[in-house]
Amino acid sequence: MEGLSISDANLVVYVHPSQSKNVRMAILRQLSTLLFKYNETFDAVVLGYQFDILDKTAKILSGIHPYFGVRIQAKLLTLSPKPDMLLEGKVVKLTRDSIHVIVMGVSSAIIAREDIRGQFKYRHKHGKESFVSRSDKHHVIKEGVVIRFAVKR
């Protein structure tokens, strides 16, 4: 899928001395804080990671709490959608003014009314909401369907 990439990163993870008995678990906790949030450093949303500790020795940082830095090499699976890129997502909610979509089962996107093509008309019938094409009545956007859309920003 477009926008997905695997990046190699050399990182330093700072670990509190109280977590020194299980450094690997401390690193996992730190890396988990990156998941499913936009990260400016990577210019993407981090979806997954895999890492190896590069050096068995750590540098102790001076200060109030003497954290120590552990050098790791990580492979990061990232999603970085750019304008005009095509993405696919499952429709999870419809309103008169928007279509709410889950992309790759993890990231949410909203398509605002002004971005929905003019050929679609909003319909609320029998408690179900949908957008129906004016030219082809069988072309319907409703909850549960997968749609392809272009990224605006």
CSV table of N, CA and C in Angstrom, one decimal:
chain,number,residue,atom,x,y,z
A,1,MET,N,0.8,-1.2,0.0
A,1,MET,CA,0.0,0.0,0.0
A,1,MET,C,0.9,1.2,0.0
A,2,GLU,N,0.5,2.2,-0.7
A,2,GLU,CA,1.2,3.5,-0.8
A,2,GLU,C,1.2,4.1,0.6
A,3,GLY,N,2.3,4.8,0.9
A,3,GLY,CA,2.4,5.4,2.2
A,3,GLY,C,3.0,4.6,3.3
A,4,LEU,N,3.0,3.3,3.1
A,4,LEU,CA,3.6,2.4,4.1
A,4,LEU,C,5.1,2.2,3.8
A,5,SER,N,5.9,2.3,4.8
A,5,SER,CA,7.3,2.1,4.6
A,5,SER,C,8.0,1.5,5.8
A,6,ILE,N,9.1,0.9,5.6
A,6,ILE,CA,9.9,0.3,6.7
A,6,ILE,C,11.2,1.2,6.8
A,7,SER,N,11.4,1.7,7.9
A,7,SER,CA,12.6,2.6,8.1
A,7,SER,C,13.5,2.0,9.1
A,8,ASP,N,14.8,2.2,8.9
A,8,ASP,CA,15.8,1.8,9.8
A,8,ASP,C,16.2,3.0,10.6
A,9,ALA,N,16.2,2.9,11.9
A,9,ALA,CA,16.5,4.0,12.8
A,9,ALA,C,17.5,3.6,13.9
A,10,ASN,N,18.5,4.4,14.1
A,10,ASN,CA,19.4,4.3,15.2
A,10,ASN,C,19.0,5.2,16.3
A,11,LEU,N,18.6,4.7,17.4
A,11,LEU,CA,18.0,5.5,18.5
A,11,LEU,C,18.7,5.3,19.8
A,12,VAL,N,18.6,6.2,20.7
A,12,VAL,CA,19.0,6.1,22.1
A,12,VAL,C,17.8,6.2,22.9
A,13,VAL,N,17.6,5.1,23.7
A,13,VAL,CA,16.4,5.1,24.7
A,13,VAL,C,17.0,5.3,26.1
A,14,TYR,N,16.3,6.2,26.8
A,14,TYR,CA,16.8,6.6,28.1
A,14,TYR,C,16.0,5.8,29.1
A,15,VAL,N,16.7,5.0,30.0
A,15,VAL,CA,16.0,4.1,30.9
A,15,VAL,C,16.3,4.6,32.3
A,16,HIS,N,15.3,4.6,33.2
A,16,HIS,CA,15.4,4.9,34.6
A,16,HIS,C,16.1,3.8,35.3
A,17,PRO,N,16.9,4.2,36.3
A,17,PRO,CA,17.7,3.1,37.0
A,17,PRO,C,16.8,2.1,37.7
A,18,SER,N,15.5,2.4,38.0
A,18,SER,CA,14.6,1.5,38.7
A,18,SER,C,14.2,0.3,37.7
A,19,GLN,N,14.4,0.6,36.4
A,19,GLN,CA,14.1,-0.4,35.4
A,19,GLN,C,15.3,-1.2,34.9
A,20,SER,N,16.4,-1.0,35.6
A,20,SER,CA,17.7,-1.6,35.1
A,20,SER,C,17.7,-3.1,35.1
A,21,LYS,N,16.9,-3.7,35.9
A,21,LYS,CA,16.9,-5.2,36.0
A,21,LYS,C,16.3,-5.8,34.7
A,22,ASN,N,15.4,-5.1,34.0
A,22,ASN,CA,14.9,-5.7,32.8
A,22,ASN,C,14.9,-4.5,31.7
A,23,VAL,N,16.1,-4.3,31.2
A,23,VAL,CA,16.2,-3.2,30.2
A,23,VAL,C,15.4,-3.4,28.9
A,24,ARG,N,15.3,-4.7,28.5
A,24,ARG,CA,14.6,-5.0,27.3
A,24,ARG,C,13.1,-4.5,27.4
A,25,MET,N,12.5,-4.8,28.6
A,25,MET,CA,11.1,-4.5,28.8
A,25,MET,C,11.0,-2.9,28.9
A,26,ALA,N,12.0,-2.3,29.5
A,26,ALA,CA,11.9,-0.8,29.6
A,26,ALA,C,12.0,-0.2,28.2
A,27,ILE,N,12.8,-0.8,27.3
A,27,ILE,CA,12.9,-0.3,25.9
A,27,ILE,C,11.6,-0.5,25.2
A,28,LEU,N,11.0,-1.7,25.4
A,28,LEU,CA,9.6,-2.0,24.8
A,28,LEU,C,8.6,-0.9,25.2
A,29,ARG,N,8.6,-0.6,26.5
A,29,ARG,CA,7.7,0.4,27.0
A,29,ARG,C,7.9,1.8,26.3
A,30,GLN,N,9.1,2.2,26.2
A,30,GLN,CA,9.4,3.4,25.6
A,30,GLN,C,9.0,3.5,24.1
A,31,LEU,N,9.3,2.4,23.4
A,31,LEU,CA,9.0,2.3,22.0
A,31,LEU,C,7.4,2.3,21.8
A,32,SER,N,6.7,1.6,22.7
A,32,SER,CA,5.3,1.5,22.6
A,32,SER,C,4.6,2.9,22.7
A,33,THR,N,5.3,3.9,23.3
A,33,THR,CA,4.7,5.2,23.4
A,33,THR,C,4.6,5.9,22.0
A,34,LEU,N,5.4,5.4,21.1
A,34,LEU,CA,5.4,5.9,19.7
A,34,LEU,C,4.3,5.4,18.8
A,35,LEU,N,3.7,4.3,19.2
A,35,LEU,CA,2.7,3.6,18.4
A,35,LEU,C,1.4,4.4,18.2
A,36,PHE,N,0.9,4.4,16.9
A,36,PHE,CA,-0.4,4.9,16.5
A,36,PHE,C,-0.5,6.4,16.7
A,37,LYS,N,0.5,7.2,16.9
A,37,LYS,CA,0.5,8.6,17.0
A,37,LYS,C,1.4,9.2,15.9
A,38,TYR,N,1.1,10.4,15.4
A,38,TYR,CA,1.9,11.1,14.5
A,38,TYR,C,3.2,11.5,15.2
A,39,ASN,N,4.4,11.2,14.6
A,39,ASN,CA,5.6,11.6,15.2
A,39,ASN,C,6.4,12.5,14.2
A,40,GLU,N,6.7,13.7,14.6
A,40,GLU,CA,7.3,14.7,13.7
A,40,GLU,C,8.7,14.2,13.3
A,41,THR,N,9.4,13.5,14.2
A,41,THR,CA,10.8,13.1,13.9
A,41,THR,C,10.8,12.1,12.6
A,42,PHE,N,9.8,11.3,12.6
A,42,PHE,CA,9.7,10.3,11.5
A,42,PHE,C,8.8,10.8,10.4
A,43,ASP,N,8.0,11.9,10.6
A,43,ASP,CA,7.1,12.5,9.7
A,43,ASP,C,6.1,11.4,9.3
A,44,ALA,N,5.6,10.6,10.3
A,44,ALA,CA,4.7,9.5,10.0
A,44,ALA,C,4.1,9.0,11.3
A,45,VAL,N,3.1,8.1,11.1
A,45,VAL,CA,2.5,7.4,12.2
A,45,VAL,C,3.2,6.1,12.3
A,46,VAL,N,3.8,5.8,13.5
A,46,VAL,CA,4.5,4.5,13.7
A,46,VAL,C,3.4,3.4,14.0
A,47,LEU,N,3.4,2.3,13.2
A,47,LEU,CA,2.5,1.2,13.3
A,47,LEU,C,3.1,0.0,14.0
A,48,GLY,N,4.4,-0.1,13.9
A,48,GLY,CA,5.0,-1.3,14.5
A,48,GLY,C,6.5,-1.1,14.5
A,49,TYR,N,7.2,-2.0,15.3
A,49,TYR,CA,8.6,-1.8,15.4
A,49,TYR,C,9.3,-3.2,15.8
A,50,GLN,N,10.6,-3.3,15.5
A,50,GLN,CA,11.4,-4.4,15.9
A,50,GLN,C,12.7,-3.8,16.2
A,51,PHE,N,13.4,-4.3,17.3
A,51,PHE,CA,14.7,-3.6,17.6
A,51,PHE,C,15.7,-4.6,18.1
A,52,ASP,N,17.0,-4.2,18.0
A,52,ASP,CA,18.1,-4.9,18.6
A,52,ASP,C,18.9,-4.0,19.4
A,53,ILE,N,19.5,-4.4,20.5
A,53,ILE,CA,20.3,-3.6,21.3
A,53,ILE,C,21.7,-3.6,20.6
A,54,LEU,N,22.3,-2.4,20.3
A,54,LEU,CA,23.5,-2.4,19.6
A,54,LEU,C,24.7,-2.6,20.5
A,55,ASP,N,24.7,-2.0,21.7
A,55,ASP,CA,25.8,-2.0,22.6
A,55,ASP,C,25.4,-2.5,24.0
A,56,LYS,N,26.1,-3.4,24.6
A,56,LYS,CA,25.8,-3.9,25.9
A,56,LYS,C,26.1,-2.9,27.1
A,57,THR,N,26.9,-1.9,26.7
A,57,THR,CA,27.3,-0.9,27.7
A,57,THR,C,26.4,0.3,27.5
A,58,ALA,N,26.0,1.0,28.6
A,58,ALA,CA,25.1,2.2,28.5
A,58,ALA,C,25.8,3.4,29.1
A,59,LYS,N,25.5,4.5,28.6
A,59,LYS,CA,26.1,5.8,29.0
A,59,LYS,C,25.2,6.4,30.1
A,60,ILE,N,25.7,6.6,31.3
A,60,ILE,CA,25.0,7.2,32.4
A,60,ILE,C,24.9,8.7,32.3
A,61,LEU,N,23.7,9.2,32.3
A,61,LEU,CA,23.6,10.7,32.2
A,61,LEU,C,23.6,11.3,33.6
A,62,SER,N,24.3,12.4,33.8
A,62,SER,CA,24.3,13.0,35.1
A,62,SER,C,23.1,13.9,35.2
A,63,GLY,N,22.7,14.2,36.5
A,63,GLY,CA,21.5,15.0,36.7
A,63,GLY,C,20.8,14.5,38.0
A,64,ILE,N,19.6,15.0,38.2
A,64,ILE,CA,18.8,14.6,39.3
A,64,ILE,C,18.6,13.1,39.4
A,65,HIS,N,18.1,12.6,38.3
A,65,HIS,CA,17.9,11.2,38.1
A,65,HIS,C,18.9,10.6,37.1
A,66,PRO,N,19.8,9.8,37.5
A,66,PRO,CA,20.8,9.3,36.6
A,66,PRO,C,20.3,8.2,35.6
A,67,TYR,N,19.6,8.7,34.6
A,67,TYR,CA,19.1,7.8,33.6
A,67,TYR,C,20.3,7.3,32.8
A,68,PHE,N,20.1,6.1,32.1
A,68,PHE,CA,21.2,5.7,31.3
A,68,PHE,C,20.7,5.5,29.9
A,69,GLY,N,21.5,5.8,28.9
A,69,GLY,CA,21.1,5.7,27.5
A,69,GLY,C,21.5,4.4,26.9
A,70,VAL,N,20.6,3.7,26.2
A,70,VAL,CA,20.9,2.5,25.6
A,70,VAL,C,20.8,2.7,24.1
A,71,ARG,N,21.8,2.4,23.3
A,71,ARG,CA,21.7,2.5,21.8
A,71,ARG,C,21.1,1.3,21.2
A,72,ILE,N,20.1,1.6,20.4
A,72,ILE,CA,19.4,0.5,19.7
A,72,ILE,C,19.2,0.8,18.2
A,73,GLN,N,19.1,-0.3,17.5
A,73,GLN,CA,18.8,-0.1,16.1
A,73,GLN,C,17.4,-0.7,15.9
A,74,ALA,N,16.5,0.1,15.3
A,74,ALA,CA,15.1,-0.3,15.2
A,74,ALA,C,14.6,-0.3,13.7
A,75,LYS,N,13.8,-1.2,13.4
A,75,LYS,CA,13.0,-1.2,12.1
A,75,LYS,C,11.6,-0.7,12.5
A,76,LEU,N,11.2,0.3,11.9
A,76,LEU,CA,9.9,0.9,12.1
A,76,LEU,C,9.0,0.8,10.9
A,77,LEU,N,7.8,0.3,11.1
A,77,LEU,CA,6.8,0.3,10.1
A,77,LEU,C,6.0,1.6,10.2
A,78,THR,N,6.0,2.4,9.2
A,78,THR,CA,5.4,3.7,9.3
A,78,THR,C,4.3,4.0,8.2
A,79,LEU,N,3.4,4.8,8.5
A,79,LEU,CA,2.4,5.2,7.5
A,79,LEU,C,2.5,6.7,7.4
A,80,SER,N,2.8,7.1,6.2
A,80,SER,CA,3.0,8.6,6.0
A,80,SER,C,2.3,9.0,4.7
A,81,PRO,N,1.0,9.3,4.9
A,81,PRO,CA,0.2,9.7,3.8
A,81,PRO,C,0.5,11.1,3.3
A,82,LYS,N,0.6,11.3,2.0
A,82,LYS,CA,0.9,12.6,1.4
A,82,LYS,C,-0.3,13.1,0.7
A,83,PRO,N,-0.4,14.4,0.4
A,83,PRO,CA,-1.5,14.9,-0.4
A,83,PRO,C,-1.6,14.2,-1.8
A,84,ASP,N,-2.8,13.9,-2.2
A,84,ASP,CA,-3.1,13.3,-3.5
A,84,ASP,C,-2.8,11.8,-3.5
A,85,MET,N,-2.4,11.2,-2.4
A,85,MET,CA,-2.2,9.8,-2.3
A,85,MET,C,-3.5,9.1,-2.1
A,86,LEU,N,-3.7,7.9,-2.7
A,86,LEU,CA,-4.9,7.1,-2.6
A,86,LEU,C,-4.8,6.1,-1.4
A,87,LEU,N,-5.8,6.1,-0.5
A,87,LEU,CA,-5.8,5.2,0.6
A,87,LEU,C,-7.2,4.5,0.6
A,88,GLU,N,-7.2,3.3,1.2
A,88,GLU,CA,-8.5,2.6,1.4
A,88,GLU,C,-8.8,2.5,2.8
A,89,GLY,N,-10.1,2.5,3.1
A,89,GLY,CA,-10.5,2.4,4.5
A,89,GLY,C,-11.9,1.9,4.6
A,90,LYS,N,-12.3,1.4,5.8
A,90,LYS,CA,-13.6,0.9,6.0
A,90,LYS,C,-14.4,2.0,6.7
A,91,VAL,N,-15.6,2.2,6.2
A,91,VAL,CA,-16.5,3.2,6.7
A,91,VAL,C,-17.1,2.7,8.0
A,92,VAL,N,-16.9,3.5,9.1
A,92,VAL,CA,-17.4,3.1,10.4
A,92,VAL,C,-18.6,4.0,10.9
A,93,LYS,N,-18.7,5.2,10.3
A,93,LYS,CA,-19.8,6.1,10.7
A,93,LYS,C,-20.1,7.1,9.6
A,94,LEU,N,-21.4,7.4,9.4
A,94,LEU,CA,-21.8,8.4,8.5
A,94,LEU,C,-22.7,9.4,9.2
A,95,THR,N,-22.5,10.7,8.8
A,95,THR,CA,-23.4,11.8,9.2
A,95,THR,C,-23.7,12.6,8.0
A,96,ARG,N,-24.6,13.5,8.1
A,96,ARG,CA,-24.9,14.4,7.0
A,96,ARG,C,-23.7,15.1,6.5
A,97,ASP,N,-22.8,15.4,7.4
A,97,ASP,CA,-21.6,16.3,7.0
A,97,ASP,C,-20.3,15.6,6.9
A,98,SER,N,-20.2,14.3,7.1
A,98,SER,CA,-18.9,13.6,7.1
A,98,SER,C,-19.1,12.1,6.9
A,99,ILE,N,-18.0,11.5,6.5
A,99,ILE,CA,-17.8,10.1,6.4
A,99,ILE,C,-16.6,9.7,7.3
A,100,HIS,N,-16.7,8.9,8.3
A,100,HIS,CA,-15.6,8.5,9.1
A,100,HIS,C,-15.1,7.1,8.7
A,101,VAL,N,-13.8,7.0,8.5
A,101,VAL,CA,-13.2,5.8,7.9
A,101,VAL,C,-12.0,5.4,8.8
A,102,ILE,N,-11.8,4.1,8.9
A,102,ILE,CA,-10.6,3.5,9.6
A,102,ILE,C,-9.7,2.9,8.5
A,103,VAL,N,-8.5,3.5,8.5
A,103,VAL,CA,-7.5,3.1,7.5
A,103,VAL,C,-6.6,2.0,8.1
A,104,MET,N,-6.4,0.9,7.4
A,104,MET,CA,-5.6,-0.2,7.8
A,104,MET,C,-5.9,-0.7,9.2
A,105,GLY,N,-7.1,-0.5,9.7
A,105,GLY,CA,-7.6,-1.0,10.9
A,105,GLY,C,-7.0,-0.2,12.1
A,106,VAL,N,-6.2,0.8,11.9
A,106,VAL,CA,-5.6,1.5,13.0
A,106,VAL,C,-5.7,3.0,13.1
A,107,SER,N,-5.8,3.6,11.9
A,107,SER,CA,-5.8,5.1,11.8
A,107,SER,C,-7.2,5.6,11.4
A,108,SER,N,-7.7,6.6,12.0
A,108,SER,CA,-9.0,7.2,11.6
A,108,SER,C,-8.8,8.4,10.6
A,109,ALA,N,-9.8,8.5,9.7
A,109,ALA,CA,-9.8,9.6,8.8
A,109,ALA,C,-11.2,10.1,8.7
A,110,ILE,N,-11.4,11.4,8.4
A,110,ILE,CA,-12.7,12.0,8.2
A,110,ILE,C,-12.7,12.7,6.9
A,111,ILE,N,-13.8,12.3,6.1
A,111,ILE,CA,-14.0,13.0,4.8
A,111,ILE,C,-15.1,14.0,5.1
A,112,ALA,N,-14.8,15.3,5.0
A,112,ALA,CA,-15.8,16.3,5.2
A,112,ALA,C,-16.8,16.5,4.1
A,113,ARG,N,-17.9,17.0,4.3
A,113,ARG,CA,-19.0,17.2,3.3
A,113,ARG,C,-18.5,17.9,2.0
A,114,GLU,N,-17.7,18.9,2.2
A,114,GLU,CA,-17.2,19.7,1.1
A,114,GLU,C,-16.2,18.9,0.2
A,115,ASP,N,-15.7,17.8,0.8
A,115,ASP,CA,-14.7,16.9,0.0
A,115,ASP,C,-15.4,15.7,-0.6
A,116,ILE,N,-16.7,15.5,-0.3
A,116,ILE,CA,-17.4,14.4,-0.9
A,116,ILE,C,-17.9,14.9,-2.3
A,117,ARG,N,-17.7,14.0,-3.3
A,117,ARG,CA,-18.1,14.4,-4.7
A,117,ARG,C,-19.6,14.8,-4.7
A,118,GLY,N,-19.9,15.8,-5.5
A,118,GLY,CA,-21.2,16.3,-5.7
A,118,GLY,C,-22.2,15.3,-6.2
A,119,GLN,N,-21.7,14.2,-6.8
A,119,GLN,CA,-22.6,13.2,-7.4
A,119,GLN,C,-23.3,12.4,-6.3
A,120,PHE,N,-22.8,12.5,-5.0
A,120,PHE,CA,-23.4,11.7,-3.9
A,120,PHE,C,-24.4,12.6,-3.1
A,121,LYS,N,-25.5,11.9,-2.8
A,121,LYS,CA,-26.6,12.6,-2.1
A,121,LYS,C,-26.7,11.8,-0.7
A,122,TYR,N,-26.8,12.6,0.3
A,122,TYR,CA,-27.0,12.0,1.7
A,122,TYR,C,-28.5,11.4,1.8
A,123,ARG,N,-28.6,10.2,2.3
A,123,ARG,CA,-29.9,9.7,2.5
A,123,ARG,C,-30.0,9.0,3.9
A,124,HIS,N,-31.1,9.3,4.6
A,124,HIS,CA,-31.4,8.7,5.9
A,124,HIS,C,-32.7,8.0,5.8
A,125,LYS,N,-32.7,6.7,5.7
A,125,LYS,CA,-33.9,5.9,5.4
A,125,LYS,C,-33.9,4.7,6.4
A,126,HIS,N,-35.0,4.5,7.1
A,126,HIS,CA,-35.2,3.4,8.0
A,126,HIS,C,-34.1,3.3,9.0
A,127,GLY,N,-33.7,4.4,9.5
A,127,GLY,CA,-32.7,4.5,10.6
A,127,GLY,C,-31.3,4.2,10.1
A,128,LYS,N,-31.1,4.1,8.8
A,128,LYS,CA,-29.7,3.8,8.2
A,128,LYS,C,-29.3,5.1,7.4
A,129,GLU,N,-28.1,5.4,7.5
A,129,GLU,CA,-27.6,6.6,6.8
A,129,GLU,C,-26.7,6.1,5.7
A,130,SER,N,-26.7,6.8,4.6
A,130,SER,CA,-25.8,6.4,3.4
A,130,SER,C,-25.7,7.6,2.5
A,131,PHE,N,-24.7,7.5,1.6
A,131,PHE,CA,-24.5,8.4,0.5
A,131,PHE,C,-24.7,7.6,-0.8
A,132,VAL,N,-25.7,8.1,-1.6
A,132,VAL,CA,-26.1,7.4,-2.8
A,132,VAL,C,-25.7,8.2,-4.0
A,133,SER,N,-25.2,7.6,-5.0
A,133,SER,CA,-24.8,8.2,-6.3
A,133,SER,C,-26.1,8.7,-7.0
A,134,ARG,N,-26.1,9.9,-7.5
A,134,ARG,CA,-27.3,10.4,-8.3
A,134,ARG,C,-27.4,9.7,-9.6
A,135,SER,N,-26.3,9.2,-10.2
A,135,SER,CA,-26.3,8.6,-11.5
A,135,SER,C,-26.5,7.1,-11.5
A,136,ASP,N,-26.0,6.4,-10.4
A,136,ASP,CA,-26.1,5.0,-10.3
A,136,ASP,C,-26.6,4.6,-8.9
A,137,LYS,N,-27.8,4.2,-8.8
A,137,LYS,CA,-28.5,4.0,-7.5
A,137,LYS,C,-27.8,2.8,-6.8
A,138,HIS,N,-27.1,1.9,-7.5
A,138,HIS,CA,-26.4,0.8,-6.9
A,138,HIS,C,-25.0,1.2,-6.3
A,139,HIS,N,-24.6,2.4,-6.6
A,139,HIS,CA,-23.3,2.9,-6.0
A,139,HIS,C,-23.6,3.6,-4.7
A,140,VAL,N,-23.4,2.9,-3.6
A,140,VAL,CA,-23.9,3.4,-2.3
A,140,VAL,C,-22.7,3.3,-1.3
A,141,ILE,N,-22.5,4.4,-0.5
A,141,ILE,CA,-21.5,4.4,0.6
A,141,ILE,C,-22.3,4.3,1.9
A,142,LYS,N,-22.0,3.2,2.6
A,142,LYS,CA,-22.7,3.0,3.9
A,142,LYS,C,-21.8,2.3,4.9
A,143,GLU,N,-22.2,2.2,6.1
A,143,GLU,CA,-21.3,1.6,7.1
A,143,GLU,C,-20.9,0.2,6.7
A,144,GLY,N,-19.6,-0.1,6.9
A,144,GLY,CA,-19.1,-1.4,6.7
A,144,GLY,C,-18.4,-1.6,5.3
A,145,VAL,N,-18.7,-0.7,4.3
A,145,VAL,CA,-18.1,-0.8,3.0
A,145,VAL,C,-16.7,-0.3,3.0
A,146,VAL,N,-15.8,-0.7,2.1
A,146,VAL,CA,-14.5,-0.2,2.0
A,146,VAL,C,-14.5,0.8,0.8
A,147,ILE,N,-13.9,1.9,1.1
A,147,ILE,CA,-13.9,3.0,0.0
A,147,ILE,C,-12.4,3.4,-0.2
A,148,ARG,N,-12.1,3.9,-1.4
A,148,ARG,CA,-10.8,4.4,-1.7
A,148,ARG,C,-11.0,5.9,-1.9
A,149,PHE,N,-10.1,6.7,-1.2
A,149,PHE,CA,-10.2,8.1,-1.2
A,149,PHE,C,-8.8,8.7,-1.4
A,150,ALA,N,-8.8,10.0,-1.8
A,150,ALA,CA,-7.5,10.7,-1.9
A,150,ALA,C,-7.3,11.6,-0.7
A,151,VAL,N,-6.0,11.6,-0.3
A,151,VAL,CA,-5.6,12.4,0.9
A,151,VAL,C,-5.6,13.9,0.5
A,152,LYS,N,-6.2,14.7,1.2
A,152,LYS,CA,-6.2,16.1,0.9
A,152,LYS,C,-5.1,16.9,1.7
A,153,ARG,N,-5.0,16.6,3.0
A,153,ARG,CA,-3.9,17.2,3.8
A,153,ARG,C,-3.6,16.3,4.9
